[in-house]
Tab-separated table of C-alpha atoms and ligand atoms in Angstrom:
chain	number	residue	atom	x	y	z
A	1	MET	CA	-4.112	-20.814	-18.896
A	2	ALA	CA	-1.252	-18.491	-17.801
A	3	ARG	CA	-1.792	-16.889	-14.314
A	4	HIS	CA	-2.978	-13.303	-14.527
A	5	ILE	CA	-0.808	-10.531	-13.419
A	6	ARG	CA	-2.341	-8.257	-10.769
A	7	LEU	CA	-2.003	-4.404	-11.024
A	8	ASN	CA	-2.416	-1.621	-8.509
A	9	ALA	CA	-1.919	1.889	-9.317
A	10	PHE	CA	0.186	3.257	-6.464
A	11	ASP	CA	-0.576	6.774	-5.483
A	12	MET	CA	-0.830	9.239	-2.442
A	13	ASN	CA	-3.012	12.204	-1.670
A	14	CYS	CA	-0.136	14.633	-2.208
A	15	VAL	CA	2.148	16.238	-4.948
A	16	GLY	CA	5.345	14.193	-4.618
A	17	HIS	CA	4.742	10.514	-3.798
A	18	ILE	CA	7.828	8.293	-4.788
A	19	GLN	CA	9.436	10.003	-7.914
A	20	HIS	CA	10.478	13.359	-6.530
A	21	GLY	CA	10.776	16.530	-8.541
A	22	LEU	CA	8.575	15.346	-11.504
A	23	TRP	CA	5.852	17.724	-10.424
A	24	THR	CA	7.850	20.430	-12.152
A	25	HIS	CA	7.463	18.749	-15.419
A	26	PRO	CA	5.167	20.953	-17.676
A	27	ARG	CA	2.650	18.124	-18.357
A	28	ASP	CA	2.460	16.968	-14.668
A	29	ARG	CA	-0.851	17.597	-12.895
A	30	SER	CA	-0.009	16.221	-9.372
A	31	ASP	CA	-0.452	19.782	-7.949
A	32	GLU	CA	-4.170	19.219	-8.593
A	33	TYR	CA	-4.187	16.559	-5.978
A	34	ASN	CA	-6.561	18.695	-3.863
A	35	THR	CA	-9.402	18.486	-6.449
A	36	LEU	CA	-11.940	15.755	-6.935
A	37	GLY	CA	-11.745	15.830	-10.723
A	38	TYR	CA	-7.918	14.817	-10.628
A	39	TRP	CA	-8.817	11.727	-8.556
A	40	GLN	CA	-11.902	10.850	-10.561
A	41	HIS	CA	-9.808	10.953	-13.772
A	42	LEU	CA	-7.214	8.629	-12.290
A	43	ALA	CA	-9.890	6.192	-11.092
A	44	ARG	CA	-11.600	6.108	-14.395
A	45	THR	CA	-8.208	5.582	-16.119
A	46	ALA	CA	-7.276	2.734	-13.830
A	47	GLU	CA	-10.608	1.153	-14.397
A	48	ARG	CA	-10.334	1.431	-18.078
A	49	GLY	CA	-7.112	-0.517	-17.699
A	50	LEU	CA	-8.819	-3.129	-15.766
A	51	PHE	CA	-6.416	-2.490	-12.769
A	52	ASP	CA	-7.351	-4.326	-9.609
A	53	GLY	CA	-7.121	-1.186	-7.508
A	54	ILE	CA	-5.784	2.178	-6.689
A	55	PHE	CA	-3.586	1.811	-3.670
A	56	LEU	CA	-3.217	5.007	-1.570
A	57	ALA	CA	-0.180	5.351	0.599
A	58	ASP	CA	-0.310	7.581	3.694
A	59	ILE	CA	2.181	8.851	6.288
A	60	LEU	CA	1.890	10.835	9.484
A	61	GLY	CA	4.734	13.287	10.114
A	62	VAL	CA	7.297	14.910	7.866
A	63	TYR	CA	10.568	13.805	6.486
A	64	ASP	CA	13.122	15.554	8.625
A	65	VAL	CA	16.033	13.250	9.018
A	66	TYR	CA	18.028	14.478	6.019
A	67	ARG	CA	20.331	17.339	7.145
A	68	GLY	CA	18.375	17.263	10.386
A	69	SER	CA	15.407	19.304	8.997
A	70	ALA	CA	12.241	19.096	6.804
A	71	ASP	CA	13.434	21.899	4.623
A	72	ALA	CA	14.404	19.597	1.673
A	73	ALA	CA	11.040	17.732	1.910
A	74	ILE	CA	9.038	20.896	2.028
A	75	ARG	CA	10.873	22.571	-0.827
A	76	ASN	CA	10.540	19.448	-3.056
A	77	ALA	CA	6.910	18.530	-1.898
A	78	VAL	CA	8.125	15.181	-0.653
A	79	GLN	CA	4.883	13.815	0.721
A	80	ILE	CA	4.050	17.281	2.129
A	81	PRO	CA	1.461	18.869	1.753
A	82	LEU	CA	-0.475	15.626	2.324
A	83	ASN	CA	-4.172	15.182	2.626
A	84	ASP	CA	-6.297	12.368	4.110
A	85	PRO	CA	-6.517	9.263	1.697
A	86	THR	CA	-9.809	7.878	3.020
A	87	LEU	CA	-11.800	10.758	2.043
A	88	LEU	CA	-10.947	10.342	-1.670
A	89	VAL	CA	-12.454	6.824	-1.831
A	90	PRO	CA	-16.138	7.650	-2.102
A	91	ALA	CA	-15.411	10.309	-4.854
A	92	MET	CA	-13.539	7.695	-6.831
A	93	ALA	CA	-16.052	4.943	-6.164
A	94	ALA	CA	-18.854	7.211	-7.511
A	95	VAL	CA	-17.245	7.081	-10.897
A	96	THR	CA	-16.250	3.437	-11.102
A	97	GLN	CA	-17.873	0.044	-10.623
A	98	HIS	CA	-15.076	-2.466	-10.178
A	99	LEU	CA	-11.895	-0.722	-9.116
A	100	GLY	CA	-10.610	-1.614	-5.631
A	101	PHE	CA	-9.332	0.886	-3.121
A	102	GLY	CA	-6.467	0.043	-0.877
A	103	VAL	CA	-6.203	2.773	1.753
A	104	THR	CA	-3.317	3.096	4.066
A	105	ALA	CA	-4.068	3.864	7.789
A	106	ASN	CA	-1.591	3.792	10.701
A	107	LEU	CA	-2.865	1.778	13.656
A	108	THR	CA	-0.435	3.409	16.149
A	109	TYR	CA	-2.395	6.609	16.587
A	110	GLU	CA	-6.072	5.846	16.128
A	111	PRO	CA	-8.366	3.930	18.543
A	112	PRO	CA	-9.656	0.803	16.843
A	113	TYR	CA	-13.436	1.607	17.662
A	114	LEU	CA	-13.342	4.738	15.561
A	115	PHE	CA	-11.118	3.226	12.771
A	116	ALA	CA	-13.317	0.152	12.450
A	117	ARG	CA	-16.346	2.277	11.811
A	118	ARG	CA	-14.530	4.385	9.133
A	119	MET	CA	-13.611	1.280	7.254
A	120	SER	CA	-17.040	-0.201	7.498
A	121	THR	CA	-18.429	2.998	6.179
A	122	LEU	CA	-16.124	2.822	3.180
A	123	ASP	CA	-16.965	-0.780	2.597
A	124	HIS	CA	-20.631	0.157	2.484
A	125	LEU	CA	-20.232	3.077	0.133
A	126	THR	CA	-17.964	1.256	-2.302
A	127	GLY	CA	-20.102	-1.895	-2.342
A	128	GLY	CA	-17.275	-4.085	-0.975
A	129	ARG	CA	-14.310	-2.575	-2.788
A	130	VAL	CA	-12.186	-1.394	0.037
A	131	GLY	CA	-8.878	-2.652	1.438
A	132	TRP	CA	-6.684	-1.543	4.356
A	133	ASN	CA	-2.967	-1.309	4.191
A	134	ILE	CA	-2.034	-1.820	7.829
A	135	VAL	CA	0.944	0.343	8.837
A	136	THR	CA	2.487	1.215	12.057
A	137	GLY	CA	4.506	4.320	10.882
A	138	TYR	CA	8.180	4.925	10.742
A	139	LEU	CA	8.554	8.619	11.643
A	140	ASP	CA	9.328	10.088	14.992
A	141	SER	CA	7.892	13.439	13.685
A	142	ALA	CA	4.546	11.661	13.658
A	143	ALA	CA	4.871	10.694	17.303
A	144	ARG	CA	5.686	14.268	18.225
A	145	GLY	CA	2.545	15.418	16.433
A	146	LEU	CA	0.470	13.038	18.419
A	147	GLY	CA	1.861	13.806	21.981
A	148	LEU	CA	4.737	11.380	22.264
A	149	THR	CA	8.398	12.238	22.027
A	150	VAL	CA	9.489	9.274	19.808
A	151	GLN	CA	7.585	6.520	18.108
A	152	PRO	CA	7.185	3.163	19.792
A	153	ALA	CA	10.124	0.755	19.157
A	154	HIS	CA	9.989	-1.136	15.864
A	155	ASP	CA	9.103	-4.649	17.014
A	156	SER	CA	6.846	-3.561	19.696
A	157	ARG	CA	4.706	-1.554	17.122
A	158	TYR	CA	3.807	-4.942	15.621
A	159	ASP	CA	2.962	-6.468	19.015
A	160	VAL	CA	0.521	-3.548	19.498
A	161	GLY	CA	-0.705	-4.218	15.969
A	162	ASP	CA	-1.633	-7.778	16.778
A	163	GLU	CA	-3.770	-6.737	19.606
A	164	TYR	CA	-5.297	-3.956	17.468
A	165	MET	CA	-6.220	-6.500	14.863
A	166	GLU	CA	-7.871	-8.694	17.376
A	167	VAL	CA	-10.013	-5.730	18.503
A	168	VAL	CA	-11.066	-4.741	14.933
A	169	TYR	CA	-11.732	-8.398	14.000
A	170	LYS	CA	-14.056	-8.621	17.049
A	171	LEU	CA	-15.891	-5.499	15.846
A	172	TRP	CA	-16.105	-6.328	12.112
A	173	GLU	CA	-16.720	-10.120	12.438
A	174	GLY	CA	-18.211	-10.692	15.942
A	175	SER	CA	-20.424	-7.797	16.873
A	176	TRP	CA	-23.385	-8.210	14.490
A	177	GLU	CA	-24.718	-11.624	13.433
A	178	ALA	CA	-25.457	-12.139	9.767
A	179	ASP	CA	-29.144	-12.071	10.323
A	180	ALA	CA	-29.235	-9.213	12.742
A	181	VAL	CA	-30.602	-6.635	10.375
A	182	LEU	CA	-34.337	-7.253	9.397
A	183	ARG	CA	-35.325	-3.876	7.948
A	184	ASP	CA	-38.926	-5.173	8.566
A	185	ARG	CA	-41.186	-2.121	8.209
A	186	ALA	CA	-44.457	-4.057	9.083
A	187	ALA	CA	-42.980	-5.438	12.287
A	188	ARG	CA	-41.348	-2.135	13.066
A	189	VAL	CA	-37.982	-3.888	13.707
A	190	PHE	CA	-34.875	-2.629	12.017
A	191	ALA	CA	-32.421	-4.822	13.772
A	192	ARG	CA	-32.671	-7.511	16.361
A	193	PRO	CA	-30.890	-6.523	19.672
A	194	GLU	CA	-30.410	-10.286	20.624
A	195	LYS	CA	-28.269	-10.666	17.464
A	196	LEU	CA	-25.782	-8.068	18.371
A	197	HIS	CA	-22.952	-8.693	20.590
A	198	ARG	CA	-21.160	-6.298	23.002
A	199	ILE	CA	-17.353	-6.641	22.388
A	200	VAL	CA	-15.656	-6.616	25.723
A	201	HIS	CA	-11.907	-6.480	25.276
A	202	GLN	CA	-9.370	-6.005	28.161
A	203	GLY	CA	-5.945	-6.305	26.653
A	204	ARG	CA	-2.397	-4.932	27.290
A	205	HIS	CA	-2.891	-2.026	24.993
A	206	PHE	CA	-6.647	-1.644	24.431
A	207	THR	CA	-9.892	-1.715	26.488
A	208	LEU	CA	-13.259	-1.668	24.841
A	209	ASP	CA	-16.809	-2.381	25.857
A	210	ALA	CA	-19.006	-1.547	22.833
A	211	VAL	CA	-21.051	-2.845	19.998
A	212	HIS	CA	-19.721	-2.015	16.505
A	213	LEU	CA	-21.563	1.045	15.189
A	214	SER	CA	-21.905	-0.052	11.554
A	215	GLU	CA	-24.101	-2.856	10.364
A	216	PRO	CA	-22.140	-5.661	8.514
A	217	SER	CA	-20.687	-4.357	5.246
A	218	PRO	CA	-20.294	-6.426	2.123
A	219	GLN	CA	-16.825	-7.716	3.152
A	220	ARG	CA	-17.040	-7.101	6.919
A	221	THR	CA	-13.214	-7.105	7.265
A	222	PRO	CA	-11.765	-4.965	4.526
A	223	VAL	CA	-9.107	-6.747	2.351
A	224	LEU	CA	-5.974	-6.627	4.448
A	225	TYR	CA	-2.701	-5.306	2.920
A	226	GLN	CA	0.619	-5.104	4.610
A	227	ALA	CA	4.009	-3.949	3.574
A	228	GLY	CA	6.480	-4.642	6.342
A	229	SER	CA	9.435	-6.733	5.110
A	230	SER	CA	11.476	-7.087	8.298
A	231	THR	CA	11.341	-10.357	10.091
A	232	ARG	CA	8.766	-9.088	12.653
A	233	GLY	CA	6.930	-7.420	9.803
A	234	ARG	CA	6.805	-10.757	7.821
A	235	ILE	CA	5.442	-12.610	10.795
A	236	PHE	CA	2.746	-10.019	11.069
A	237	ALA	CA	2.006	-10.220	7.392
A	238	ALA	CA	1.967	-13.947	7.378
A	239	ARG	CA	-0.634	-13.957	10.113
A	240	HIS	CA	-3.005	-11.187	8.919
A	241	ALA	CA	-2.247	-9.965	5.361
A	242	GLU	CA	-4.184	-11.128	2.263
A	243	CYS	CA	-2.061	-8.871	0.023
A	244	VAL	CA	1.522	-8.004	0.635
A	245	PHE	CA	3.849	-5.428	-0.889
A	246	VAL	CA	7.401	-6.426	-0.969
A	247	SER	CA	10.394	-4.185	-1.794
A	248	GLY	CA	13.394	-6.247	-2.236
A	249	GLN	CA	15.380	-4.094	-4.654
A	250	THR	CA	16.816	-7.203	-6.672
A	251	ARG	CA	14.921	-10.209	-7.944
A	252	ALA	CA	17.008	-12.646	-5.824
A	253	ASN	CA	16.139	-10.650	-2.661
A	254	THR	CA	12.522	-10.324	-3.651
A	255	ARG	CA	12.395	-14.142	-4.423
A	256	GLY	CA	13.684	-14.792	-0.914
A	257	LEU	CA	11.065	-12.516	0.736
A	258	VAL	CA	8.219	-14.146	-1.240
A	259	THR	CA	9.324	-17.664	-0.366
A	260	ASP	CA	9.681	-16.807	3.241
A	261	LEU	CA	6.378	-15.097	3.417
A	262	ARG	CA	4.421	-18.027	1.804
A	263	GLU	CA	6.174	-20.436	4.131
A	264	ARG	CA	5.323	-18.459	7.216
A	265	ALA	CA	1.677	-18.119	6.078
A	266	ALA	CA	1.570	-21.986	5.763
A	267	GLY	CA	2.796	-22.053	9.315
A	268	PHE	CA	-0.318	-20.107	10.437
A	269	GLY	CA	-2.509	-22.744	8.634
A	270	ARG	CA	-3.184	-20.454	5.706
A	271	ASP	CA	-3.041	-21.251	1.958
A	272	PRO	CA	0.277	-19.782	0.847
A	273	ALA	CA	-0.960	-19.268	-2.714
A	274	GLY	CA	-3.964	-17.258	-1.320
A	275	ILE	CA	-1.699	-14.388	-0.383
A	276	THR	CA	-1.367	-11.935	-3.252
A	277	ILE	CA	2.064	-10.499	-3.322
A	278	PHE	CA	2.923	-7.215	-5.271
A	279	ALA	CA	6.413	-5.807	-6.112
A	280	GLY	CA	6.817	-2.130	-6.671
A	281	ALA	CA	7.402	-1.081	-10.328
A	282	THR	CA	7.929	2.183	-12.135
A	283	VAL	CA	7.391	2.127	-15.871
A	284	VAL	CA	8.368	4.604	-18.613
A	285	VAL	CA	6.703	3.180	-21.807
A	286	ALA	CA	6.395	4.762	-25.360
A	287	PRO	CA	5.349	3.021	-28.796
A	288	THR	CA	8.994	2.316	-29.514
A	289	GLY	CA	12.080	1.590	-27.154
A	290	ALA	CA	13.898	4.567	-28.613
A	291	GLU	CA	10.947	6.891	-27.845
A	292	ALA	CA	10.736	5.508	-24.368
A	293	ARG	CA	14.356	6.153	-23.682
A	294	ASP	CA	13.920	9.734	-25.015
A	295	LEU	CA	11.026	10.160	-22.714
A	296	LEU	CA	13.123	8.861	-19.725
A	297	GLU	CA	15.798	11.505	-20.458
A	298	GLU	CA	13.040	14.199	-20.592
A	299	TYR	CA	11.547	13.068	-17.280
A	300	ARG	CA	15.038	12.833	-15.768
A	301	SER	CA	15.827	16.391	-16.353
A	302	TYR	CA	12.937	17.131	-13.934
A	303	ALA	CA	13.812	14.704	-11.174
A	304	SER	CA	15.072	15.766	-7.757
A	305	VAL	CA	17.902	13.820	-6.171
A	306	GLU	CA	17.618	15.997	-3.034
A	307	GLY	CA	13.951	15.063	-2.753
A	308	ALA	CA	14.901	11.450	-3.144
A	309	LEU	CA	17.569	11.667	-0.452
A	310	ALA	CA	15.140	13.415	1.959
A	311	HIS	CA	12.643	10.720	1.372
A	312	PHE	CA	15.014	7.693	1.783
A	313	SER	CA	16.786	9.311	4.823
A	314	SER	CA	13.499	9.400	6.754
A	315	SER	CA	12.430	6.041	5.480
A	316	THR	CA	15.570	4.381	6.934
A	317	GLY	CA	16.304	6.718	9.779
A	318	VAL	CA	19.853	7.304	8.356
A	319	ASP	CA	20.906	10.913	7.444
A	320	PHE	CA	22.652	10.346	4.074
A	321	SER	CA	24.020	13.865	3.947
A	322	ARG	CA	26.535	12.570	6.580
A	323	TYR	CA	28.032	10.091	4.079
A	324	ASP	CA	30.949	10.644	1.718
A	325	LEU	CA	30.122	9.644	-1.744
A	326	ASP	CA	32.164	6.430	-1.691
A	327	GLU	CA	31.851	5.434	2.011
A	328	PRO	CA	29.980	2.105	2.438
A	329	ILE	CA	26.548	2.626	4.090
A	330	GLN	CA	26.491	0.692	7.334
A	331	TYR	CA	23.527	-1.082	8.983
A	332	ARG	CA	22.624	0.361	12.327
A	333	PRO	CA	19.495	-0.421	14.353
A	334	THR	CA	16.763	2.190	13.773
A	335	ASP	CA	13.087	2.368	14.504
A	336	ALA	CA	12.344	3.378	10.981
A	337	ASN	CA	11.839	1.064	7.934
A	338	VAL	CA	14.136	-1.709	8.967
A	339	SER	CA	13.702	-3.692	5.689
A	340	ALA	CA	14.632	-0.723	3.463
A	341	LEU	CA	17.951	-0.266	5.327
A	342	GLU	CA	18.603	-4.074	5.297
A	343	ALA	CA	18.114	-4.078	1.567
A	344	ILE	CA	21.066	-1.742	1.024
A	345	THR	CA	23.274	-3.181	3.804
A	346	THR	CA	22.977	-6.607	5.372
A	347	ARG	CA	20.831	-8.188	2.667
A	348	SER	CA	22.866	-6.785	-0.254
A	349	ALA	CA	25.738	-8.873	-1.743
A	350	GLU	CA	27.731	-5.648	-2.666
A	351	PRO	CA	28.131	-2.687	-0.389
A	352	TRP	CA	25.956	0.341	-1.182
A	353	THR	CA	27.531	3.823	-1.203
A	354	LEU	CA	25.866	7.291	-1.510
A	355	ARG	CA	27.149	7.386	-5.103
A	356	ARG	CA	25.472	4.101	-6.039
A	357	LEU	CA	22.325	5.295	-4.417
A	358	ILE	CA	22.349	8.532	-6.354
A	359	ASP	CA	23.119	6.788	-9.480
A	360	GLN	CA	19.941	4.607	-8.873
A	361	MET	CA	17.865	7.851	-8.294
A	362	VAL	CA	17.236	8.352	-11.939
A	363	LEU	CA	13.658	9.626	-11.505
A	364	GLY	CA	13.921	11.011	-8.078
A	365	SER	CA	13.542	7.746	-6.140
A	366	ARG	CA	15.569	4.765	-5.215
A	367	THR	CA	13.533	2.597	-7.618
A	368	ARG	CA	15.057	2.136	-11.042
A	369	PRO	CA	12.365	2.466	-13.766
A	370	ILE	CA	11.588	-0.197	-16.376
A	371	VAL	CA	11.887	1.586	-19.692
A	372	GLY	CA	10.972	0.484	-23.124
A	373	SER	CA	8.378	-0.345	-25.763
A	374	PRO	CA	5.205	-2.251	-24.701
A	375	VAL	CA	7.018	-5.515	-25.642
A	376	GLU	CA	10.123	-4.758	-23.629
A	377	VAL	CA	8.126	-3.701	-20.591
A	378	ALA	CA	5.810	-6.738	-20.723
A	379	ASP	CA	8.947	-9.029	-21.079
A	380	GLU	CA	10.427	-7.462	-17.933
A	381	LEU	CA	7.264	-7.575	-15.898
A	382	GLN	CA	6.790	-11.315	-16.842
A	383	ALA	CA	10.499	-11.969	-16.020
A	384	TRP	CA	9.901	-10.494	-12.597
A	385	VAL	CA	6.915	-12.678	-12.015
A	386	ALA	CA	8.635	-15.864	-13.143
A	387	GLU	CA	11.811	-15.263	-11.135
A	388	THR	CA	10.382	-13.924	-7.969
A	389	GLY	CA	6.929	-15.597	-7.465
A	390	VAL	CA	5.168	-12.290	-7.085
A	391	ASP	CA	1.513	-12.103	-8.270
A	392	GLY	CA	1.712	-8.516	-9.661
A	393	PHE	CA	2.866	-4.892	-9.354
A	394	ASN	CA	2.163	-1.762	-7.511
A	395	LEU	CA	2.781	0.684	-10.333
A	396	SER	CA	4.001	4.129	-9.051
A	397	ARG	CA	3.455	7.214	-11.098
A	398	THR	CA	6.023	9.323	-12.748
A	399	VAL	CA	4.642	12.188	-14.705
A	400	THR	CA	0.839	12.116	-13.932
A	401	PRO	CA	-1.672	11.236	-15.233
A	402	GLU	CA	0.223	10.608	-18.493
A	403	SER	CA	2.274	7.604	-17.002
A	404	LEU	CA	-0.898	5.764	-15.961
A	405	GLU	CA	-2.657	6.685	-19.344
A	406	ALA	CA	0.355	5.411	-21.264
A	407	PHE	CA	0.486	2.080	-19.373
A	408	VAL	CA	-3.262	1.466	-19.879
A	409	ASP	CA	-3.052	2.366	-23.616
A	410	LEU	CA	0.322	0.461	-24.371
A	411	VAL	CA	1.242	-2.156	-21.802
A	412	VAL	CA	-2.161	-3.549	-20.861
A	413	PRO	CA	-3.131	-4.590	-24.447
A	414	GLU	CA	0.196	-6.296	-24.803
A	415	LEU	CA	-0.201	-8.199	-21.482
A	416	GLN	CA	-3.703	-9.126	-22.641
A	417	ASN	CA	-2.449	-10.415	-25.950
A	418	ARG	CA	-0.072	-12.606	-24.098
A	419	GLY	CA	-2.939	-13.979	-22.023
A	420	VAL	CA	-1.452	-12.832	-18.756
A	421	PHE	CA	-3.892	-10.025	-17.913
A	422	LYS	CA	-7.584	-10.128	-17.627
A	423	THR	CA	-9.884	-8.817	-20.329
A	424	GLU	CA	-12.856	-8.093	-18.027
A	425	TYR	CA	-13.329	-7.772	-14.306
A	426	ALA	CA	-14.749	-10.649	-12.274
A	427	PRO	CA	-17.952	-9.823	-10.482
A	428	GLY	CA	-18.232	-9.239	-6.719
A	429	THR	CA	-16.311	-7.480	-3.935
A	430	LEU	CA	-12.684	-6.887	-4.001
A	431	ARG	CA	-11.959	-10.012	-2.071
A	432	GLU	CA	-14.057	-12.017	-4.522
A	433	LYS	CA	-12.172	-10.363	-7.421
A	434	LEU	CA	-8.909	-11.442	-5.904
A	435	GLN	CA	-9.921	-14.833	-4.379
A	436	GLY	CA	-12.872	-16.051	-6.386
A	437	PRO	CA	-16.685	-16.103	-6.341
A	438	GLY	CA	-18.444	-16.619	-2.979
A	439	ARG	CA	-15.399	-15.464	-1.052
A	440	ALA	CA	-16.515	-12.003	0.023
A	441	HIS	CA	-15.455	-12.627	3.659
A	442	LEU	CA	-12.226	-13.745	5.299
A	443	PRO	CA	-11.626	-17.413	4.752
A	444	ALA	CA	-12.363	-19.761	7.620
A	445	GLU	CA	-8.587	-20.393	8.208
A	446	HIS	CA	-7.842	-16.812	8.643
A	447	VAL	CA	-7.238	-15.678	12.337
A	448	GLY	CA	-9.944	-12.917	11.934
A	449	ALA	CA	-12.675	-15.487	11.199
A	450	SER	CA	-12.104	-17.077	14.607
A	451	PHE	CA	-13.967	-14.045	16.139
A	452	ARG	CA	-17.211	-14.585	14.255
A	453	LYS	CA	-20.347	-15.385	16.127
A	454	VAL	CA	-22.066	-17.699	13.741
B	501	FMN	C1	5.340	-0.719	-1.126
B	501	FMN	C2	5.379	-0.195	0.264
B	501	FMN	C3	4.351	0.723	0.569
B	501	FMN	C4	4.352	1.295	1.890
B	501	FMN	N1	3.454	2.162	2.131
B	501	FMN	C5	3.519	2.785	3.410
B	501	FMN	C6	2.582	3.807	3.689
B	501	FMN	O1	1.821	4.275	2.847
B	501	FMN	N2	2.599	4.288	4.909
B	501	FMN	C7	3.425	3.992	5.884
B	501	FMN	O2	3.505	4.385	7.024
B	501	FMN	N3	4.367	2.906	5.628
B	501	FMN	C8	4.397	2.344	4.412
B	501	FMN	N4	5.294	1.379	4.009
B	501	FMN	C9	6.217	1.037	5.138
B	501	FMN	C10	5.714	-0.343	5.826
B	501	FMN	O3	4.400	-0.239	6.200
B	501	FMN	C11	6.527	-0.566	6.973
B	501	FMN	O4	6.334	0.420	7.951
B	501	FMN	C12	7.930	-0.507	6.714
B	501	FMN	O5	8.235	-1.312	5.577
B	501	FMN	C13	8.752	-0.823	7.944
B	501	FMN	O6	8.451	-2.142	8.434
B	501	FMN	P1	9.506	-3.182	8.391
B	501	FMN	O7	10.645	-2.711	9.076
B	501	FMN	O8	8.825	-4.340	8.979
B	501	FMN	O9	9.715	-3.566	6.818
B	501	FMN	C14	5.308	0.851	2.839
B	501	FMN	C15	6.251	-0.156	2.517
B	501	FMN	C16	6.263	-0.663	1.209
B	501	FMN	C17	7.327	-1.680	0.902
């Protein structure tokens, strides 16, 4: 049997997520992001298409590197206004049964004790369908909002992250034993104090002396996602992540990242095949190739290159307004998204220029869309899997919700006919759906499992 492709719908609690300007399309509904009905419709649609999850990005701060100001981002709704992603999850869980929820949360700015309880709460309310995308941020504007002047340096954010993970593992895995909760009305004992453990942690960055406030949730530790592709980011991912997003621009680049990640994971004693790796994809599909290309042209007329440049400038820490159109873009050390800058400089065979970047920004982002009939799109997705070794795709939206609806109605059946996509959900928690029955918790070889008390 061919391996099944994994799919996440990639979204964010805002108007403009990745493809900027498309909110101005007459059929786009993303400006209803602040209503429950909008999210519940997306969740139902993703579950109708048997998607593994909805993956919610998040960022703290504004995109203010381009032309030295946030004006372009604000005008074009480039991830501002932006609401909290975690609060959407129970609303979407209420109208679905199987869909997973990957929620992004930045560990640089929130104490682990508070965060661990929020995730446990979500894991309870979703019946074990929650995942956490571990990010450390890349915007100085976030640091300024939180009482610092600049963000911590790139690699040191991951060092802090390693200790943060140790603390949350201790809370999720080590504070309550499996048989701590009795719920015994006759004996008048809800939970047995001797089965709870105080977590005493005195580290370089965190100090804590507390029991975890939540009783054990179905997965205890949420499914761990990560998206850093720099060398330090990959070491972090190989140690902690169960799902990884790679963004390598080209297939050759992506293949290199995937191979490196799996090798590093094996170095940490983990099963390299047990890490689920997603590449980003943007799809414009219609019943025929000609209709899809017409649709692309229609969408394209609403795209915003200014919004795309505002986004990419802050992602990389490079103000692209300072470049002439044909001047090669140079690598320079930044504390932003190192891997995104590497992808267009040191890890690119040909030099990138602003002209090449703009040329690529067909739909208001730096990701070129896959455009075609269901057969053409399925061919392309399968080719990506075969050539890069990724397990699936993080599908970003274009004109919403119609882009997700079209994918579900047109591409999913084509993938199913080819035997490369599931025809029903597996039972169980999100981790069991990804890893197999009986695997609701972190596997024994995962570093987090070492903090268990029986
Ligand atoms: C597909 C994808 C999604 C990401 N989503 C977020 C996000 O929602 N919030 C965030 O702060 N960073 C996000 N990032 C950025 C990464 O978490 C990371 O900070 C960034 O890649 C820089 O780390 P690196 O230099 O190790 O690659 C994302 C990256 C990728 C590739």
